[in-house]
Amino acid sequence: MLTKQQLPTPTLLLDLDKFETNLVRMAARIKSSGKALRPHAKAHKCVEIARRQIASGAIGVCVATVWEAELMASAGIPGLLLTSPIADPLKMRRIVATGAMVVVDHFQQVAWYDQAAVEAGRKVDVLVDLDVGDHRTGAATPEDAAEIAEAVDQAANLELRGLQAYSVRGSHAGGPDERKRVSAEAFGIASRAIGIMLRRGLSTEIVSGGSTGTWKIDTAVPDLTELQAGSYGFMDLAYRREGLDFEHALTILATVVSANHAGFVTVDAGFKAFATDRGYGPEAVGLSGSVYRWGGDEFGYLDVASGSPKLGSRIEFIPPHCDPTVNLYDFIYACRGDSVEAVWPLKKRTSDILQN
Amino acid sequence: MLTKQQLPTPTLLLDLDKFETNLVRMAARIKSSGKALRPHAKAHKCVEIARRQIASGAIGVCVATVWEAELMASAGIPGLLLTSPIADPLKMRRIVATGAMVVVDHFQQVAWYDQAAVEAGRKVDVLVDLDVGDHRTGAATPEDAAEIAEAVDQAANLELRGLQAYSVRGSHAGGPDERKRVSAEAFGIASRAIGIMLRRGLSTEIVSGGSTGTWKIDTAVPDLTELQAGSYGFMDLAYRREGLDFEHALTILATVVSANHAGFVTVDAGFKAFATDRGYGPEAVGLSGSVYRWGGDEFGYLDVASGSPKLGSRIEFIPPHCDPTVNLYDFIYACRGDSVEAVWPLKKRTSDILQN
């Protein structure tokens, strides 16, 4: 039986007991709220995890890239939604081939998708992406969203299904009260768009949004029909700082590779082992009072008040931000206690290959 | 003929003309200095690039991980040096199998490597890793380094070849004067270690260190025998801020995927497309006055004073930090002007697979 202690480091570990607890907890909330869950697979890019999310009641998975959609479609994962607007006719052909629902925030995208749908000889389900205050993607106003929805509705090969109203800021707004305020503001904007669309007889059957950060808030919003939460299965330090209490199922195992000083050791996990976008570093499990400092591409320091770990010791770390950390790895070791139960491939691909 | 404009984004581009200019420039400096070049392959993890470095005069390549050594060894790249101390007997067996030279900074590693060498039935070349002021890895003092060197020299299956004296701080110390000062300090420490080792009759045949940041400084240091520079082939914003003037051969191609506001557009390249460890974002090529802002895992914003790029436009970006950015991709498109001349695989692997 393979155990965690035998794995080459740095490596990514999933504690299955904690992961399953997180899945069950989210599923119960979703069920009692009467909403649907379409968890975001950009967090994991892992077919095995998507299968377990579907088994626990999810209606499908969200994806952020065409590649993720292709991966999930080829594995037979149902109910795909590409949450990112794209602007490349070649990519549009590929996403249409997967059967995924897509979003648009511009008339040009409506025309491109309609063309791609004709070429593929199939109808494409479409949500209008609404900017609910982040100004990242989405139609700029509820009125603009309704105009674009009208265009989708009139496009011969597109099927208008409703609205995407995702709040980027809502997910990590800085504590529960602020998340509640931002979410209320976001759904106020969404409500206006829904009102206009309903008066024009346009479908608002699906209203998709919400994150792990607002899982309790958004599941109480009447307008929302489905939640896009993704991080709840893994959890990370950023969400703990927001007061979320899902279990830390995701850790990174590292090894002490240099121990020549009092007060700190050097581990084999740096910028290539943990995503650095939150600024702060990971947290060592079971070494209270220790502090991680970045040490370069392949190194980090762990300051320890007393009892320095020895050369060769293994240390588990909770990552600052789960999604881009998982994106650094090719495999995740699914563990039950110390035993490795399975090795699941993570099919990340930032760049698609296109041969000459 | 495939052109850059057809590639799915975000994706990694190498401008071959600029890359070759950088290689030629470094090779000329190395030749005139009488030193050797063993460029660091952790920057690229790409066999095709390593081959071109060897062809331009490098004596081998440095690697930071066992996986990189295995990749390069299997492709027949000569002269491998694993620059990271490791502390895992299983990994030591693997690195010994590649024939790479290794470093040690602790007596325990000497014993482990000696054992791994016996088991493999081959001699292993070893450098003692010296801490030249960074306190990241390395023997803490020149005296300690000499003691460890003595132990290597006496180990039946190890061959002492000299010293590693790499200055982490030296590479990005904050301008040429400060890099010069830090480098002088680092080589002062190395000189003391070399003196002690020579007096004890220990080999100091190889003294390896130096980075792209100190390529002109360290190639004038008498004690140094070989340079480990890695980033000079690609270049990045961090090195430009240090005043380095290699050509920006490495860029990331992105697409404008949302354009609903005056003053900025949203591109499809965020935390998963650019390494974030420098804090600051990438720089758009040919859009002077534009400023990139991080927008999440898959998004970034580009503030533009006037003439906003249209939905679907392609924008090239220079990354803040080349090594961990390249680490996010599976392929690099080697381009001559707008034409894609080749697609080279980047065999990054943070986590090694070990099946049950």
XYZ file of C-alpha atoms in Angstrom:
712
model
C 0.000 0.000 0.000
C 1.424 3.367 -1.083
C 1.534 5.972 1.691
C 1.941 9.741 1.644
C 5.433 9.400 3.105
C 6.710 7.647 -0.018
C 5.641 10.323 -2.496
C 8.208 12.484 -4.297
C 7.741 16.113 -3.249
C 6.452 18.722 -3.824
C 3.141 17.055 -4.533
C -0.569 17.650 -4.241
C -2.708 15.690 -1.766
C -6.477 15.394 -1.437
C -7.825 14.190 1.893
C -10.825 12.152 0.741
C -12.625 12.182 4.104
C -12.524 15.977 4.230
C -13.343 16.325 0.525
C -16.413 14.082 0.893
C -17.527 16.024 3.973
C -17.356 19.255 1.954
C -19.342 17.722 -0.913
C -22.054 16.395 1.396
C -22.345 19.711 3.198
C -22.766 21.711 -0.021
C -25.215 19.151 -1.438
C -27.424 19.390 1.671
C -27.538 23.179 1.471
C -28.316 23.130 -2.238
C -31.090 20.587 -1.736
C -32.752 22.530 1.076
C -32.554 25.794 -0.896
C -34.317 24.389 -3.935
C -31.502 25.638 -6.202
C -29.213 23.697 -8.509
C -25.436 23.319 -8.238
C -23.157 23.527 -11.281
C -19.748 23.570 -9.558
C -16.829 25.249 -11.286
C -14.402 22.677 -12.685
C -11.745 25.349 -13.297
C -10.820 24.680 -9.662
C -9.719 21.116 -10.404
C -9.779 20.218 -14.163
C -10.213 16.678 -12.903
C -12.725 14.251 -14.374
C -12.731 12.080 -11.236
C -13.688 15.050 -9.083
C -16.371 16.174 -11.541
C -17.849 12.659 -11.436
C -18.061 12.809 -7.639
C -19.695 16.243 -7.783
C -22.315 14.925 -10.214
C -22.839 11.862 -8.009
C -23.499 14.160 -5.048
C -26.265 15.960 -6.930
C -24.664 18.575 -9.190
C -26.517 19.113 -12.499
C -23.270 19.561 -14.446
C -20.057 21.551 -14.159
C -18.952 25.019 -15.146
C -15.728 25.414 -17.137
C -13.583 28.473 -17.775
C -11.837 27.393 -20.963
C -12.588 25.508 -24.143
C -9.993 22.919 -23.212
C -11.772 22.224 -19.896
C -15.047 21.805 -21.776
C -13.429 19.350 -24.207
C -11.922 17.384 -21.321
C -15.230 17.119 -19.455
C -17.275 16.402 -22.577
C -14.947 13.612 -23.656
C -15.422 12.013 -20.228
C -19.209 12.209 -20.547
C -19.709 14.851 -17.845
C -23.164 16.385 -18.521
C -24.450 19.939 -18.150
C -21.402 21.970 -19.201
C -21.456 25.777 -18.997
C -18.535 27.834 -20.348
C -18.612 30.833 -17.997
C -16.040 32.919 -19.923
C -16.992 34.999 -22.921
C -14.637 34.162 -25.776
C -13.852 36.057 -28.954
C -12.290 33.631 -31.416
C -14.404 31.917 -34.112
C -12.050 28.885 -34.111
C -12.573 28.379 -30.383
C -16.305 28.863 -30.833
C -16.434 25.955 -33.264
C -14.655 23.807 -30.709
C -16.943 24.735 -27.818
C -20.056 24.205 -29.953
C -18.774 20.689 -30.719
C -18.751 19.895 -26.974
C -22.454 20.709 -26.567
C -21.721 23.151 -23.729
C -23.945 26.115 -22.912
C -22.086 29.393 -23.475
C -22.250 33.041 -22.417
C -22.122 36.225 -24.497
C -21.685 39.866 -23.544
C -21.536 41.470 -27.019
C -23.560 41.415 -30.256
C -20.489 40.279 -32.172
C -20.355 37.095 -30.074
C -24.005 36.422 -30.867
C -23.216 36.560 -34.593
C -20.076 34.417 -34.240
C -21.864 31.761 -32.166
C -24.837 31.714 -34.526
C -22.438 31.040 -37.404
C -20.606 28.318 -35.465
C -23.960 26.712 -34.619
C -25.043 26.702 -38.280
C -21.779 25.099 -39.306
C -22.145 22.435 -36.621
C -25.783 21.850 -37.488
C -26.911 22.146 -33.873
C -28.633 24.619 -31.554
C -26.477 26.247 -28.890
C -27.814 27.215 -25.460
C -26.795 30.731 -24.448
C -26.845 32.837 -21.283
C -26.284 36.570 -21.441
C -23.356 37.511 -19.199
C -24.301 40.529 -17.072
C -21.796 42.842 -15.388
C -23.060 42.920 -11.795
C -20.560 45.511 -10.621
C -17.095 44.049 -11.263
C -16.586 45.457 -14.757
C -14.612 42.353 -15.709
C -16.893 40.763 -18.268
C -20.602 41.110 -18.991
C -23.030 43.497 -20.623
C -22.471 46.887 -18.993
C -26.103 47.536 -17.976
C -29.344 45.545 -17.517
C -30.685 47.357 -20.589
C -27.679 46.274 -22.677
C -28.094 42.705 -21.395
C -31.734 42.688 -22.487
C -30.771 43.976 -25.950
C -28.185 41.225 -26.338
C -30.719 38.668 -25.032
C -33.136 39.863 -27.713
C -30.451 39.267 -30.357
C -29.789 35.765 -29.011
C -33.510 35.062 -28.998
C -33.766 36.094 -32.639
C -30.684 34.167 -33.785
C -31.862 31.128 -35.717
C -29.408 28.684 -34.193
C -29.135 29.957 -30.623
C -31.429 29.167 -27.713
C -31.680 31.870 -25.057
C -31.748 30.206 -21.638
C -31.256 33.135 -19.258
C -28.581 35.112 -17.482
C -25.163 34.759 -15.891
C -24.807 37.082 -12.899
C -21.509 36.199 -11.254
C -19.984 38.576 -8.713
C -16.187 38.415 -8.695
C -15.938 40.739 -5.721
C -18.653 38.891 -3.818
C -16.499 35.786 -3.423
C -13.748 37.424 -1.340
C -15.273 40.753 -0.302
C -13.732 40.792 3.192
C -15.889 39.031 5.757
C -19.511 37.826 5.763
C -21.202 41.235 6.132
C -19.340 42.716 3.195
C -19.983 39.612 1.085
C -23.690 39.968 1.892
C -23.703 43.645 0.924
C -21.843 43.053 -2.370
C -24.046 40.081 -3.219
C -27.234 42.088 -2.562
C -25.916 44.849 -4.818
C -25.055 42.324 -7.551
C -28.451 40.653 -7.441
C -30.148 44.044 -7.436
C -28.587 44.622 -10.856
C -29.511 41.089 -11.966
C -33.126 41.635 -10.816
C -33.440 44.680 -13.046
C -32.174 42.712 -16.036
C -34.568 39.849 -15.270
C -37.453 42.303 -15.012
C -36.732 43.849 -18.410
C -36.227 40.435 -20.035
C -39.483 39.081 -18.583
C -41.448 42.075 -19.814
C -40.070 41.414 -23.294
C -40.975 37.752 -23.090
C -37.323 36.620 -23.036
C -36.290 33.477 -21.186
C -34.798 33.858 -17.710
C -35.210 30.195 -16.909
C -31.581 29.956 -15.756
C -29.890 32.573 -13.555
C -26.388 31.335 -12.775
C -23.930 32.882 -10.328
C -22.586 32.680 -6.807
C -19.329 31.309 -5.418
C -18.063 29.332 -2.454
C -17.734 32.684 -0.673
C -21.444 33.419 -0.984
C -22.791 29.856 -0.798
C -25.058 30.610 2.162
C -25.971 34.104 0.976
C -26.777 33.381 -2.668
C -28.700 30.182 -2.040
C -31.230 32.453 -0.246
C -31.571 34.850 -3.219
C -34.921 34.227 -4.987
C -33.665 35.149 -8.488
C -30.711 32.773 -8.527
C -31.477 29.331 -9.952
C -28.021 27.770 -9.746
C -24.736 28.180 -7.900
C -21.278 28.076 -9.607
C -19.220 27.442 -6.434
C -15.967 25.596 -7.103
C -13.530 25.912 -4.208
C -15.765 24.317 -1.556
C -14.397 20.830 -2.303
C -10.762 21.821 -1.680
C -10.873 24.959 0.538
C -7.885 27.293 0.986
C -6.443 30.010 3.234
C -8.116 32.854 1.304
C -11.583 31.436 2.008
C -10.698 30.718 5.639
C -9.735 34.392 5.990
C -13.251 35.176 4.706
C -14.658 33.122 7.585
C -15.630 30.076 5.505
C -15.344 26.790 7.390
C -15.156 24.043 4.774
C -12.510 21.455 5.623
C -8.977 21.886 4.269
C -9.034 18.838 1.973
C -6.220 20.135 -0.274
C -2.600 20.216 0.889
C 0.868 20.272 -0.640
C 3.471 17.872 0.699
C 7.036 19.234 0.841
C 10.408 18.044 2.171
C 13.005 19.846 4.278
C 16.003 19.977 1.908
C 18.326 22.236 3.892
C 18.555 22.617 7.666
C 21.762 24.427 8.536
C 20.393 27.261 10.652
C 18.623 27.744 13.976
C 15.105 29.155 13.623
C 14.268 28.059 10.082
C 14.521 25.287 7.528
C 14.350 25.322 3.719
C 11.687 23.246 1.943
C 11.443 22.196 -1.715
C 8.256 24.151 -2.457
C 8.275 27.708 -3.821
C 6.696 29.697 -6.681
C 6.246 26.536 -8.771
C 4.514 24.646 -5.937
C 2.074 27.277 -4.608
C 0.230 30.031 -6.485
C 1.561 33.393 -5.304
C -1.360 35.615 -6.358
C -2.604 36.208 -2.793
C 0.752 37.589 -1.725
C 0.890 35.609 1.518
C 2.350 32.130 1.683
C 0.929 28.730 2.648
C 0.435 27.473 6.201
C 2.230 24.431 7.625
C -0.132 21.839 9.094
C 0.563 20.907 12.721
C 3.446 23.348 13.222
C 1.699 26.112 15.119
C 3.546 29.412 15.215
C 5.550 28.540 12.090
C 5.642 31.045 9.233
C 6.385 30.300 5.570
C 8.484 32.732 3.519
C 8.894 32.520 -0.281
C 12.394 31.388 -1.277
C 12.287 31.260 -5.081
C 10.962 28.994 -7.827
C 11.747 25.740 -6.031
C 12.320 26.837 -2.426
C 10.528 28.204 0.601
C 11.602 28.913 4.168
C 9.733 27.807 7.252
C 10.438 29.898 10.333
C 9.927 27.799 13.434
C 10.052 29.061 17.024
C 11.470 25.830 18.403
C 11.948 22.189 17.482
C 13.173 22.649 13.902
C 12.121 19.807 11.604
C 15.098 17.664 10.570
C 16.608 17.351 7.100
C 14.358 15.023 5.123
C 11.216 15.694 7.217
C 7.907 15.920 5.349
C 5.654 18.932 5.948
C 2.105 19.444 4.651
C 0.978 22.933 3.665
C -2.451 24.482 3.114
C -2.254 26.643 -0.043
C -3.203 30.338 -0.090
C -5.399 29.950 -3.208
C -6.575 26.546 -4.403
C -7.418 27.037 -8.121
C -4.111 28.380 -9.462
C -2.167 26.086 -7.100
C -3.891 22.967 -8.443
C -3.113 24.358 -11.915
C 0.616 23.807 -11.190
C 0.261 20.023 -10.881
C -0.356 17.093 -13.225
C -1.712 14.658 -10.644
C -3.443 14.695 -7.298
C -2.934 11.894 -4.820
C -6.308 11.020 -3.276
C -5.587 9.859 0.273
C -7.553 8.184 3.037
C -5.541 9.052 6.150
C -1.934 8.208 5.260
C -2.815 5.777 2.486
C -2.882 6.794 -1.156
C -6.194 5.460 -2.481
C -5.861 6.724 -6.057
C -3.857 9.011 -8.351
C -6.111 11.293 -10.380
C -4.816 13.141 -13.449
C -5.363 16.906 -13.546
C -5.701 17.812 -17.182
C -4.628 21.400 -16.995
C -3.667 22.974 -20.260
C -3.139 26.693 -20.508
C -1.945 26.550 -24.067
C -3.604 24.336 -26.657
C -1.414 22.656 -29.181
C -1.953 23.421 -32.843
C 0.491 21.653 -35.103
C 1.982 23.085 -38.220
C 1.952 28.006 -42.872
C 0.690 28.465 -39.320
C 0.875 32.033 -38.041
C 0.712 33.519 -34.559
C -2.722 34.951 -35.297
C -4.247 31.477 -35.599
C -3.107 30.193 -32.215
C -5.610 29.599 -29.419
C -4.848 31.943 -26.520
C -3.430 32.372 -23.959
C -0.267 30.853 -25.324
C 3.486 31.111 -25.068
C 5.605 32.448 -27.945
C 9.340 32.392 -28.516
C 10.761 34.857 -31.016
C 13.554 32.783 -32.549
C 15.490 35.751 -33.949
C 15.663 37.391 -30.524
C 16.334 34.097 -28.751
C 19.254 33.333 -31.063
C 20.634 36.850 -30.588
C 20.600 36.298 -26.807
C 22.353 32.933 -27.141
C 25.070 34.335 -29.401
C 25.657 37.290 -27.104
C 26.075 35.117 -24.009
C 28.280 32.637 -25.875
C 30.628 35.427 -26.999
C 30.995 36.763 -23.449
C 31.593 33.283 -22.047
C 34.218 32.555 -24.687
C 36.121 35.776 -24.103
C 36.059 35.278 -20.323
C 37.567 31.801 -20.480
C 34.743 30.447 -18.284
C 32.247 27.713 -19.051
C 28.462 28.061 -19.363
C 26.085 25.515 -17.872
C 22.745 27.329 -18.348
C 19.897 26.595 -15.985
C 17.230 24.461 -17.691
C 14.728 25.142 -14.877
C 13.931 28.270 -16.912
C 12.565 26.235 -19.824
C 12.395 22.451 -19.142
C 12.652 22.148 -22.891
C 14.927 19.683 -24.657
C 14.919 21.682 -27.898
C 16.159 24.772 -26.083
C 18.806 22.792 -24.175
C 20.057 21.388 -27.489
C 20.430 24.898 -28.886
C 22.288 26.034 -25.773
C 24.710 23.118 -26.114
C 25.133 23.876 -29.823
C 26.062 27.458 -28.936
C 28.857 26.266 -26.647
C 27.326 25.342 -23.267
C 29.090 22.418 -21.528
C 25.788 21.014 -20.220
C 22.726 22.289 -18.376
C 21.809 22.833 -14.742
C 18.545 21.385 -13.458
C 16.582 22.158 -10.299
C 14.629 18.925 -9.939
C 15.118 15.211 -10.427
C 12.391 15.223 -13.077
C 14.258 17.854 -15.106
C 17.424 15.743 -14.880
C 15.532 12.665 -16.083
C 14.031 14.625 -18.967
C 17.392 16.007 -20.099
C 19.252 12.719 -19.591
C 16.695 10.784 -21.620
C 17.216 13.260 -24.473
C 20.975 12.790 -24.324
C 21.782 16.269 -23.019
C 25.298 16.049 -21.494
C 26.822 17.709 -18.429
C 23.868 17.763 -16.035
C 24.187 19.454 -12.626
C 21.358 19.221 -10.087
C 21.740 22.552 -8.282
C 19.223 21.795 -5.495
C 20.186 19.817 -2.427
C 17.646 17.020 -1.948
C 16.858 14.912 1.082
C 15.040 11.808 -0.067
C 16.912 8.518 -0.665
C 14.369 7.478 -3.325
C 15.012 10.636 -5.315
C 18.744 10.181 -4.853
C 18.571 6.799 -6.542
C 16.772 8.398 -9.470
C 19.245 11.253 -9.854
C 22.209 8.882 -9.627
C 20.667 6.887 -12.475
C 20.753 9.986 -14.700
C 24.509 10.425 -14.268
C 24.073 14.057 -13.154
C 26.523 15.838 -10.873
C 24.847 16.742 -7.555
C 25.303 19.148 -4.647
C 25.303 18.521 -0.888
C 25.141 20.875 2.072
C 24.953 18.336 4.931
C 26.823 15.214 6.089
C 23.598 13.213 5.954
C 23.354 13.866 2.201
C 26.909 12.639 1.738
C 25.976 9.336 3.410
C 22.723 9.007 1.428
C 24.411 9.736 -1.908
C 27.276 7.365 -1.127
C 24.706 4.631 -0.490
C 22.775 5.455 -3.678
C 26.047 5.360 -5.634
C 26.979 1.915 -4.219
C 23.562 0.565 -5.155
C 23.867 1.953 -8.682
C 27.424 0.685 -9.006
C 28.727 4.028 -10.243
C 30.690 7.013 -8.986
C 28.784 10.237 -8.460
C 30.324 13.678 -8.999
C 29.602 16.073 -6.140
C 29.913 19.809 -5.487
C 29.602 21.184 -1.987
C 26.853 23.794 -1.892
C 28.081 26.888 -0.014
C 25.815 29.512 1.536
C 27.225 32.756 0.099
C 24.959 35.004 2.133
C 21.382 34.088 1.191
C 20.806 31.475 3.901
C 18.596 29.505 1.522
C 20.659 26.363 0.995
C 24.332 25.597 1.456
C 26.863 24.882 4.181
C 26.586 27.763 6.661
C 30.307 28.714 6.672
C 33.414 28.120 4.528
C 34.736 25.933 7.365
C 31.583 23.799 7.331
C 31.822 23.528 3.547
C 35.398 22.286 3.807
C 34.371 19.686 6.407
C 31.598 18.412 4.157
C 34.008 18.432 1.197
C 36.360 16.291 3.248
C 33.532 13.816 3.892
C 32.709 13.701 0.160
C 36.375 13.178 -0.643
C 36.530 10.240 1.753
C 33.273 8.639 0.585
C 34.181 5.578 -1.477
C 31.617 6.177 -4.232
C 31.611 9.950 -4.488
C 33.966 12.165 -6.466
C 34.512 15.654 -5.069
C 34.613 18.122 -7.958
C 34.423 21.482 -6.203
C 31.979 24.082 -4.981
C 28.609 25.614 -5.810
C 28.538 29.301 -4.853
C 25.266 30.679 -6.190
C 24.008 34.032 -4.960
C 20.214 34.231 -4.949
C 20.233 37.899 -4.010
C 22.901 38.726 -6.561
C 20.584 37.988 -9.479
C 18.053 40.737 -8.698
C 19.830 42.903 -6.118
C 18.444 46.212 -7.404
C 20.587 47.724 -10.152
C 24.123 47.037 -11.418
C 26.041 48.607 -8.506
C 24.163 46.629 -5.897
C 24.507 43.419 -7.931
C 28.255 44.062 -8.087
C 28.473 44.610 -4.322
C 26.424 41.482 -3.481
C 28.400 39.394 -5.961
C 31.738 40.575 -4.506
C 30.504 39.693 -1.024
C 29.352 36.243 -2.211
C 32.633 35.459 -3.951
C 34.547 36.702 -0.899
C 32.890 33.895 1.054
C 33.522 31.430 -1.779
C 37.194 32.464 -1.894
C 37.622 31.612 1.772
C 36.102 28.164 1.225
C 38.320 27.583 -1.811
C 41.393 28.587 0.224
C 40.635 26.140 3.010
C 39.823 23.338 0.574
C 43.035 23.917 -1.406
C 45.134 23.845 1.762
C 43.568 20.479 2.607
C 44.221 19.149 -0.876
C 40.530 19.008 -1.764
C 39.377 19.516 -5.335
C 38.071 22.947 -6.323
C 38.271 22.189 -10.017
C 34.683 23.415 -10.532
C 33.279 26.576 -8.950
C 29.742 27.018 -10.238
C 27.481 30.039 -9.690
C 26.273 33.273 -11.210
C 23.034 34.217 -12.903
C 21.767 36.226 -15.839
C 21.716 39.203 -13.455
C 25.469 38.970 -12.845
C 26.591 37.643 -16.231
C 29.014 40.501 -16.829
C 30.105 40.738 -13.197
C 30.706 37.064 -12.436
C 32.442 36.235 -15.691
C 35.188 38.607 -14.453
C 35.559 36.840 -11.071
C 38.762 34.732 -11.085
C 37.427 31.996 -8.773
C 34.320 31.200 -10.818
C 34.804 28.483 -13.426
C 31.273 28.267 -14.801
C 28.099 30.345 -15.011
C 24.580 28.978 -14.280
C 22.608 31.758 -16.013
C 19.208 30.609 -17.295
C 16.941 33.558 -18.078
C 19.181 35.188 -20.697
C 17.549 33.221 -23.520
C 14.018 34.433 -22.707
C 14.446 37.692 -20.753
C 11.646 39.225 -18.657
C 10.492 42.463 -17.010
C 12.247 41.706 -13.702
C 15.633 41.567 -15.429
C 14.865 44.655 -17.494
C 14.168 46.506 -14.243
C 17.668 45.425 -13.147
C 19.040 47.127 -16.250
C 19.729 43.965 -18.248
C 19.312 44.392 -21.992
C 18.833 40.929 -23.467
C 16.051 40.851 -26.054
C 12.515 40.010 -24.974
C 12.267 36.697 -26.844
C 9.451 35.354 -24.634
C 5.895 36.686 -24.875
C 2.382 35.542 -24.060
C -0.320 35.981 -26.674
C -3.781 36.880 -25.327
C -7.161 37.843 -26.802
C -9.540 40.671 -25.891
C -12.618 38.751 -24.695
C -14.711 41.614 -23.322
C -14.750 45.228 -24.477
C -17.804 46.969 -23.025
C -16.146 49.952 -21.328
C -14.200 53.033 -22.308
C -10.618 53.050 -21.033
C -10.007 49.331 -20.651
C -10.560 45.894 -22.151
C -10.545 42.427 -20.595
C -8.097 39.795 -21.890
C -8.083 36.016 -21.405
C -4.816 35.897 -19.449
C -4.646 36.075 -15.645
C -3.051 34.129 -12.750
C -2.912 30.932 -14.828
C -1.195 32.671 -17.770
C 1.471 34.776 -15.987
C 3.408 34.013 -12.804
C 2.367 36.518 -10.138
C 5.372 36.239 -7.813
C 6.813 39.652 -8.747
C 3.599 41.403 -7.771
C 3.469 43.585 -10.866
C 1.789 42.459 -14.068
C 3.023 41.920 -17.622
C 3.590 44.624 -20.214
C 1.659 44.835 -23.494
C 3.901 44.997 -26.567
C 3.298 47.980 -28.840
C 0.601 49.612 -26.693
C 2.613 52.319 -25.006
C 1.000 53.832 -21.941
C -1.194 50.772 -21.389
C -1.250 49.160 -17.949
C -2.189 45.573 -17.129
C -4.201 44.785 -13.985
C -4.801 41.254 -12.636
C -8.407 40.122 -13.126
C -8.454 36.583 -11.703
C -7.411 33.086 -12.748
C -8.343 33.496 -16.419
C -8.683 37.274 -16.835
C -6.681 40.458 -16.870
C -7.540 44.080 -17.627
C -5.630 46.335 -19.936
C -6.065 50.034 -19.238
C -5.573 52.011 -22.421
C -5.448 55.775 -22.701
C -7.018 55.868 -26.159
C -7.776 53.603 -29.083
C -9.126 50.598 -27.178
C -8.354 47.299 -28.891
C -11.501 45.681 -30.330
C -13.191 42.492 -29.161
C -11.173 39.604 -30.564
C -7.903 41.569 -30.944
C -4.672 39.766 -30.148
C -2.200 41.336 -27.710
C 1.314 40.130 -26.882
C 2.635 40.543 -23.345
C 6.138 40.421 -21.841
C 5.937 38.407 -18.594
C 7.128 39.775 -15.242
C 9.161 36.615 -14.439
C 10.051 34.083 -17.121
C 10.766 30.831 -15.232
C 7.485 30.352 -13.312
C 5.513 31.734 -16.274
C 6.966 29.157 -18.678
C 6.123 26.578 -15.981
C 2.411 27.272 -16.605
C 2.517 26.030 -20.217
C 2.844 22.687 -21.993
C 4.137 23.995 -25.302
C 6.015 26.951 -26.671
C 5.436 28.146 -30.215
C 8.810 28.965 -31.772
C 8.170 31.792 -34.226
C 10.130 33.545 -36.957
C 8.320 36.845 -37.317
C 4.627 35.959 -37.573
C 5.229 32.390 -38.732
C 5.202 29.467 -36.348
C 8.346 27.507 -37.175
C 7.951 24.747 -34.574
C 6.013 23.697 -31.481
C 8.310 22.593 -28.667
C 7.006 20.621 -25.688
C 7.804 21.975 -22.233
C 8.038 18.979 -19.965
C 7.216 20.643 -16.701
C 6.218 18.350 -13.905
C 5.926 19.630 -10.373
C 4.552 16.396 -9.046
C 5.953 13.033 -10.113
C 3.531 10.190 -10.560
C 3.994 7.121 -8.395
C 1.339 4.512 -8.992
C -0.184 2.334 -6.355
